[in-house]
mmCIF file of C-alpha atoms in Angstrom:
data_model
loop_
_atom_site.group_PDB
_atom_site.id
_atom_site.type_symbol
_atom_site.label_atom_id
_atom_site.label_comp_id
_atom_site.label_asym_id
_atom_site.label_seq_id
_atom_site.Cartn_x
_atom_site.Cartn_y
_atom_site.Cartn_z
ATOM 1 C CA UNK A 1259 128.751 139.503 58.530
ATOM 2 C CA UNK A 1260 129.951 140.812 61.801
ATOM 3 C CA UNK A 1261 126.418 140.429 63.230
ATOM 4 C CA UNK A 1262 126.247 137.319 62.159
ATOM 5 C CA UNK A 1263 129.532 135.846 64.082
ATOM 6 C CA UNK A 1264 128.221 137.801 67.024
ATOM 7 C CA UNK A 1265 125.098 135.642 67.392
ATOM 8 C CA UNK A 1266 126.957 132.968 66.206
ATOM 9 C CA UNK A 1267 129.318 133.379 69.183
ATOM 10 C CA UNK A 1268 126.640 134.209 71.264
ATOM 11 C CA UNK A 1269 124.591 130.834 70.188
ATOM 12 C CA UNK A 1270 127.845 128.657 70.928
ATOM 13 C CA UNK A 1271 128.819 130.213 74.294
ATOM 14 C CA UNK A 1272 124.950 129.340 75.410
ATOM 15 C CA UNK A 1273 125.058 125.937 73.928
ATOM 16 C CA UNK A 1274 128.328 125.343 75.618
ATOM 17 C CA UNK A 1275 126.739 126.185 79.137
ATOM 18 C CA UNK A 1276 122.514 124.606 78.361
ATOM 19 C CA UNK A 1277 124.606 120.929 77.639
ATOM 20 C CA UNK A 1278 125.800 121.712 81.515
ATOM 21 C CA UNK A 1279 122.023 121.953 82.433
ATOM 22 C CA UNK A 1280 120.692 119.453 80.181
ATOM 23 C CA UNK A 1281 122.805 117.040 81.878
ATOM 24 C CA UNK A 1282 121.984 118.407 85.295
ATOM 25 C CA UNK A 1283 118.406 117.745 84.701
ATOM 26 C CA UNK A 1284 118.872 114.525 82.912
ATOM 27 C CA UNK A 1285 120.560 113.356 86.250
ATOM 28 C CA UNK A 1286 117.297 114.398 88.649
ATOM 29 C CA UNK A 1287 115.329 112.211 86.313
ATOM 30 C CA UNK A 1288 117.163 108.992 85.708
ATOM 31 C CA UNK A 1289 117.612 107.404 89.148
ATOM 32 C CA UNK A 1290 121.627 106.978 90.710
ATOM 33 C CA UNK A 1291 124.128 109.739 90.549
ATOM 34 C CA UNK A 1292 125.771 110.852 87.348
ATOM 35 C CA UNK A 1293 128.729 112.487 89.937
ATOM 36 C CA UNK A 1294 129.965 109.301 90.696
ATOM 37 C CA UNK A 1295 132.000 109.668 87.371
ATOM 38 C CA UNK A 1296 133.667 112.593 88.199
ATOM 39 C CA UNK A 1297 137.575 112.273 88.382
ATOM 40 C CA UNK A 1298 138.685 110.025 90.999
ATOM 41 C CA UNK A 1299 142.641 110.596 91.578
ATOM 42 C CA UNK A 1300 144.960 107.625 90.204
ATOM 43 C CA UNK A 1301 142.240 105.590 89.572
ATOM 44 C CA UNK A 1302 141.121 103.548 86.315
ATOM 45 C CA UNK A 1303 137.487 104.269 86.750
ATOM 46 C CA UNK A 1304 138.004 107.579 87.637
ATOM 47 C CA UNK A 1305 140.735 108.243 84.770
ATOM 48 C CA UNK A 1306 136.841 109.179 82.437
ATOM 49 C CA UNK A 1307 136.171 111.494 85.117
ATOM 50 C CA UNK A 1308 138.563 113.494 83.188
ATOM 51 C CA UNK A 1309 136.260 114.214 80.479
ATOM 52 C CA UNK A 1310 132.845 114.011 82.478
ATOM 53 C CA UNK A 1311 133.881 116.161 85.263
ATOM 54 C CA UNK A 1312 133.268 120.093 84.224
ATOM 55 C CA UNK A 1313 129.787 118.366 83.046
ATOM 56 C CA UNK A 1314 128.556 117.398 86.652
ATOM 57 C CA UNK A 1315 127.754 119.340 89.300
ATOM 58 C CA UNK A 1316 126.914 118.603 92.978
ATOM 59 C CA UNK A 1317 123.567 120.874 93.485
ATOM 60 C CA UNK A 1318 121.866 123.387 91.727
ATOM 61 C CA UNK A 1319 123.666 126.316 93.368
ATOM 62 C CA UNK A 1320 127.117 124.849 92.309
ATOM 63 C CA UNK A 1321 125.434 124.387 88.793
ATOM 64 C CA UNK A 1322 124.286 128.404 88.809
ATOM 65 C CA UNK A 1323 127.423 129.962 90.083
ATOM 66 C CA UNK A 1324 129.677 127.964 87.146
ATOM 67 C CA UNK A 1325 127.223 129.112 84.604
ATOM 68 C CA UNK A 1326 127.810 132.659 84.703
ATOM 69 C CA UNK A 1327 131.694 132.578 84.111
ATOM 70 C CA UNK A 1328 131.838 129.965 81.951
ATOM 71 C CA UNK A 1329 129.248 132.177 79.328
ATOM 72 C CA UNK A 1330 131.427 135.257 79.567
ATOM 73 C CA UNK A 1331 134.702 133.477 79.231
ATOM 74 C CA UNK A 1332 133.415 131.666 76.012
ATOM 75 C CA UNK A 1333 131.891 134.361 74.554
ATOM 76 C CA UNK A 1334 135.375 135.968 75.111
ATOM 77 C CA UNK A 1335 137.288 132.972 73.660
ATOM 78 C CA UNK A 1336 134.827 132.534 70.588
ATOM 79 C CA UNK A 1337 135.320 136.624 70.312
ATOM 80 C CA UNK A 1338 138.783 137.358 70.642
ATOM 81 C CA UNK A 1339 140.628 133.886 70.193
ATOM 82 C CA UNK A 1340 138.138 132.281 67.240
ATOM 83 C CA UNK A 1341 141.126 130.067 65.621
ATOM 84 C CA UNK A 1342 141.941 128.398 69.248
ATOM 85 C CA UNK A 1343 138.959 128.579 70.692
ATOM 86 C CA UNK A 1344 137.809 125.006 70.105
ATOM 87 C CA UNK A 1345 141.276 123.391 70.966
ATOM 88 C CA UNK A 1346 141.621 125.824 73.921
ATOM 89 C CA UNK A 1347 138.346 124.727 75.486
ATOM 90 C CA UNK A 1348 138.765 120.497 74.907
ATOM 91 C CA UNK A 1349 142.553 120.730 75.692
ATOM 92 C CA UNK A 1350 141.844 122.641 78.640
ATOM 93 C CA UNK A 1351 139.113 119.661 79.916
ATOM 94 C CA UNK A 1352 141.509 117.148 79.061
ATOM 95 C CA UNK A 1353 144.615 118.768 80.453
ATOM 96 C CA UNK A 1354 143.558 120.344 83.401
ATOM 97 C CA UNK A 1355 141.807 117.125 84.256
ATOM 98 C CA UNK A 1356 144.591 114.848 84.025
ATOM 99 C CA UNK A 1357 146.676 116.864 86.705
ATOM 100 C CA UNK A 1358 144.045 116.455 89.151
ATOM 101 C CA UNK A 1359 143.864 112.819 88.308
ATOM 102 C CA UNK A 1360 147.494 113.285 89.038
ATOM 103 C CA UNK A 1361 148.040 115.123 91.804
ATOM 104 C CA UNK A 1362 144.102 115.244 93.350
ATOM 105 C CA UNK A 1363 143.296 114.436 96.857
ATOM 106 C CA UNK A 1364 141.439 110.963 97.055
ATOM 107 C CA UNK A 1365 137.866 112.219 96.516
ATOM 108 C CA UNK A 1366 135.469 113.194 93.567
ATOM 109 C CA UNK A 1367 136.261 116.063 91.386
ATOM 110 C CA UNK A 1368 133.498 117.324 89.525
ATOM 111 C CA UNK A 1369 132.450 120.599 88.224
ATOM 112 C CA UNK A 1370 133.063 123.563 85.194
ATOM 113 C CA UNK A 1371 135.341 125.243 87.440
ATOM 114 C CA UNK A 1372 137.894 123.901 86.377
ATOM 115 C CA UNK A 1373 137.491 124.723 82.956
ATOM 116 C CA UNK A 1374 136.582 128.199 84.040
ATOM 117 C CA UNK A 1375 139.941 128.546 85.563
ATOM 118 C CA UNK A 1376 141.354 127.476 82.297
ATOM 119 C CA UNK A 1377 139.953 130.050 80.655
ATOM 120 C CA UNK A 1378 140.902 132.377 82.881
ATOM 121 C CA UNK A 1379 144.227 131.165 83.042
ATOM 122 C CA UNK A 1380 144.481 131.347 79.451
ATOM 123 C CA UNK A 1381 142.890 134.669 78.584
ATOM 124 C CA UNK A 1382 145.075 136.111 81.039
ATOM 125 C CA UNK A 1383 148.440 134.316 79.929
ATOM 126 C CA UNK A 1384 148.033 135.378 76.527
ATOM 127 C CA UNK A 1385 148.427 138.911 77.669
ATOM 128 C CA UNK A 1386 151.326 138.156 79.010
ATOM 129 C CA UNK A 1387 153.074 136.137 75.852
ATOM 130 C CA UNK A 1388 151.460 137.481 73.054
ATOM 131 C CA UNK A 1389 152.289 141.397 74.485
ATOM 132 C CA UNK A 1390 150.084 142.700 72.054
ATOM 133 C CA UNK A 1391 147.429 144.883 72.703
ATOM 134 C CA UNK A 1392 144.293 143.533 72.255
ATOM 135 C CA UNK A 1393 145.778 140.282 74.004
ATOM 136 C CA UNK A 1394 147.023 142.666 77.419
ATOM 137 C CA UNK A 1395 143.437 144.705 76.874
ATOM 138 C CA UNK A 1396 141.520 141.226 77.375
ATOM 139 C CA UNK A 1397 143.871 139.924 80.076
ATOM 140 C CA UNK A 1398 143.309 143.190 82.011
ATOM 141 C CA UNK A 1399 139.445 143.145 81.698
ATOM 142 C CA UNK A 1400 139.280 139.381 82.590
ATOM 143 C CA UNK A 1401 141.657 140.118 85.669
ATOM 144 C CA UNK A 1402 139.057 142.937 87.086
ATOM 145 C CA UNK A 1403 136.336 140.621 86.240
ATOM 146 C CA UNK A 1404 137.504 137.560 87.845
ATOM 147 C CA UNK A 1405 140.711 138.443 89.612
ATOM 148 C CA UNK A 1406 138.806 137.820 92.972
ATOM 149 C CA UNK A 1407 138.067 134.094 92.112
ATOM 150 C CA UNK A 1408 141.749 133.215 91.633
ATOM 151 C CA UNK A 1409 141.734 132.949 95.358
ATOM 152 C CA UNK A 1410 140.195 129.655 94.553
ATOM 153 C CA UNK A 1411 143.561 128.122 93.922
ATOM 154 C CA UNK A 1412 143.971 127.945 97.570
ATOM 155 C CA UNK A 1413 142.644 125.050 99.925
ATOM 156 C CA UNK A 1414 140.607 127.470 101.952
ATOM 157 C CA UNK A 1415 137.201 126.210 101.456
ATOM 158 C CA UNK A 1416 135.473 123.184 102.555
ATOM 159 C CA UNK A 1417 134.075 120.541 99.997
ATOM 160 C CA UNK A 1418 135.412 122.731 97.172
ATOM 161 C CA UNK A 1419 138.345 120.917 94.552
ATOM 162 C CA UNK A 1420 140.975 123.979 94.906
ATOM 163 C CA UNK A 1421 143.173 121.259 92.891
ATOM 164 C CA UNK A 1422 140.526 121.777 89.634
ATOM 165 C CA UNK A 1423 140.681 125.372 90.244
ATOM 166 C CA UNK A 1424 144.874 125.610 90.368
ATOM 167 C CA UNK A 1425 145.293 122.837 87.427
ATOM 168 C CA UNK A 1426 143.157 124.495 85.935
ATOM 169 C CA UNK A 1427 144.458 127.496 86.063
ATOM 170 C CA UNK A 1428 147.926 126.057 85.105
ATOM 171 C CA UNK A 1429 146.726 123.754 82.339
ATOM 172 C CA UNK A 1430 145.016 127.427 80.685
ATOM 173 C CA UNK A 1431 148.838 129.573 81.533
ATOM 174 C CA UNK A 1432 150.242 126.190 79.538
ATOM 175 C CA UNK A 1433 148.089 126.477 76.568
ATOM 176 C CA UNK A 1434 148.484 130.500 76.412
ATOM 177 C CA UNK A 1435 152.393 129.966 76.266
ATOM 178 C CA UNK A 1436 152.226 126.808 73.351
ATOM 179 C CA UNK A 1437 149.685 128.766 71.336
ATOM 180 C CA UNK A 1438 150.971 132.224 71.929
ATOM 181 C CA UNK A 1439 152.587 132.099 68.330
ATOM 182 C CA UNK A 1440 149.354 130.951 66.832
ATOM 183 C CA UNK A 1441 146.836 133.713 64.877
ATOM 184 C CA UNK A 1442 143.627 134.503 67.052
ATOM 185 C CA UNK A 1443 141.503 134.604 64.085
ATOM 186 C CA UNK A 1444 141.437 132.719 60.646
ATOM 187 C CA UNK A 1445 143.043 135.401 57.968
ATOM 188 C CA UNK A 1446 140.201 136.257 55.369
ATOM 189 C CA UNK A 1447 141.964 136.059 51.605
ATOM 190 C CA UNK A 1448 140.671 139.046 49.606
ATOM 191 C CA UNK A 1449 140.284 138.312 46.224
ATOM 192 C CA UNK A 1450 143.879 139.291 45.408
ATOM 193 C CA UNK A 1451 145.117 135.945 46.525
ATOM 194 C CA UNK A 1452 142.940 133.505 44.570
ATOM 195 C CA UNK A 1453 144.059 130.697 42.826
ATOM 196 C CA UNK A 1454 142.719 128.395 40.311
#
């Protein structure tokens, strides 16, 4: 049973990252750019980017270095946080999205991290409103993981959206606080507490 979740987790988490490179490679076969439907700040066309974004990515090196996190932070979510995982992960696309449609310089947005800083954002804000402490155990081995890449929420870097990285971040810190009363994992009735 537990072996079974495991690769079930594991299966998911590489799904989750192959559709990122399935739709990189679709892209360097059909002619035109898929990235010109990333999110485009306060505009109509770019209002879809919002759910195309963390699925396009500007070269293959930008591709790589997303693919890593986003693995390990799924496989954590899936792990740890298997009742919210699913919401957590589409809620943080749509959410952290819309604030950089919001707020966004006037350029393209596009790219998982985003989403990455979601997950970050949300691992490590559960640790802080759930207080329990498996939830502070996780936040503390996600910070020493990936505490280095939160520096990413600063415009430092040239050509890189430090607004996906910080509403990212936020959007994850949101979800952690609104689902902090919510079970991490489905409760298992024994047969005790079977009804006709």
């Amino acid at each position: 049973m537990i072996v079974d979740k495991l690769f079930k987790n594991i299966f998911y988490s590489f799904l989750a990252v192959g559709i990122l490179w399935l739709v990189y490679f679709i892209d360097m076969v059909f002619p035109g750019s898929f990235n010109e439907h990333g999110i485009v700040p306060r505009t109509r066309e770019g209002f879809w980017g919002i759910f195309f974004a963390p699925f396009l990515h500007a070269n293959f090196q930008h591709l790589l270095s997303n693919s890593g996190p986003l693995l390990v932070l799924t496989f954590v979510l899936l792990v740890f946080y298997e009742n919210l995982a699913f919401q957590v992960w589409t809620t943080s696309i749509f959410l952290g999205g819309f604030l950089v449609w919001i707020f966004g310089r006037e350029a393209t947005h596009i790219g998982a991290s985003g989403l990455i800083f979601s997950l970050i954002g949300f691992l490590l804000g559960s640790g802080l409103f759930r207080g329990s402490f498996k939830s502070l155990f996780i936040a503390v081995a996600i910070f020493f993981l990936y505490g280095g890449i939160l520096w990413g929420v600063l415009p430092n870097q040239e050509g890189v959206s430090w607004e996906g990285h910080l509403f990212g971040a936020i959007a994850g810190v949101i979800l952690a606080r609104y689902y902090r009363n919510v079970p991490e994992t489905l409760r298992r009735r024994d047969n005790h507490d079977s009804f006709m």
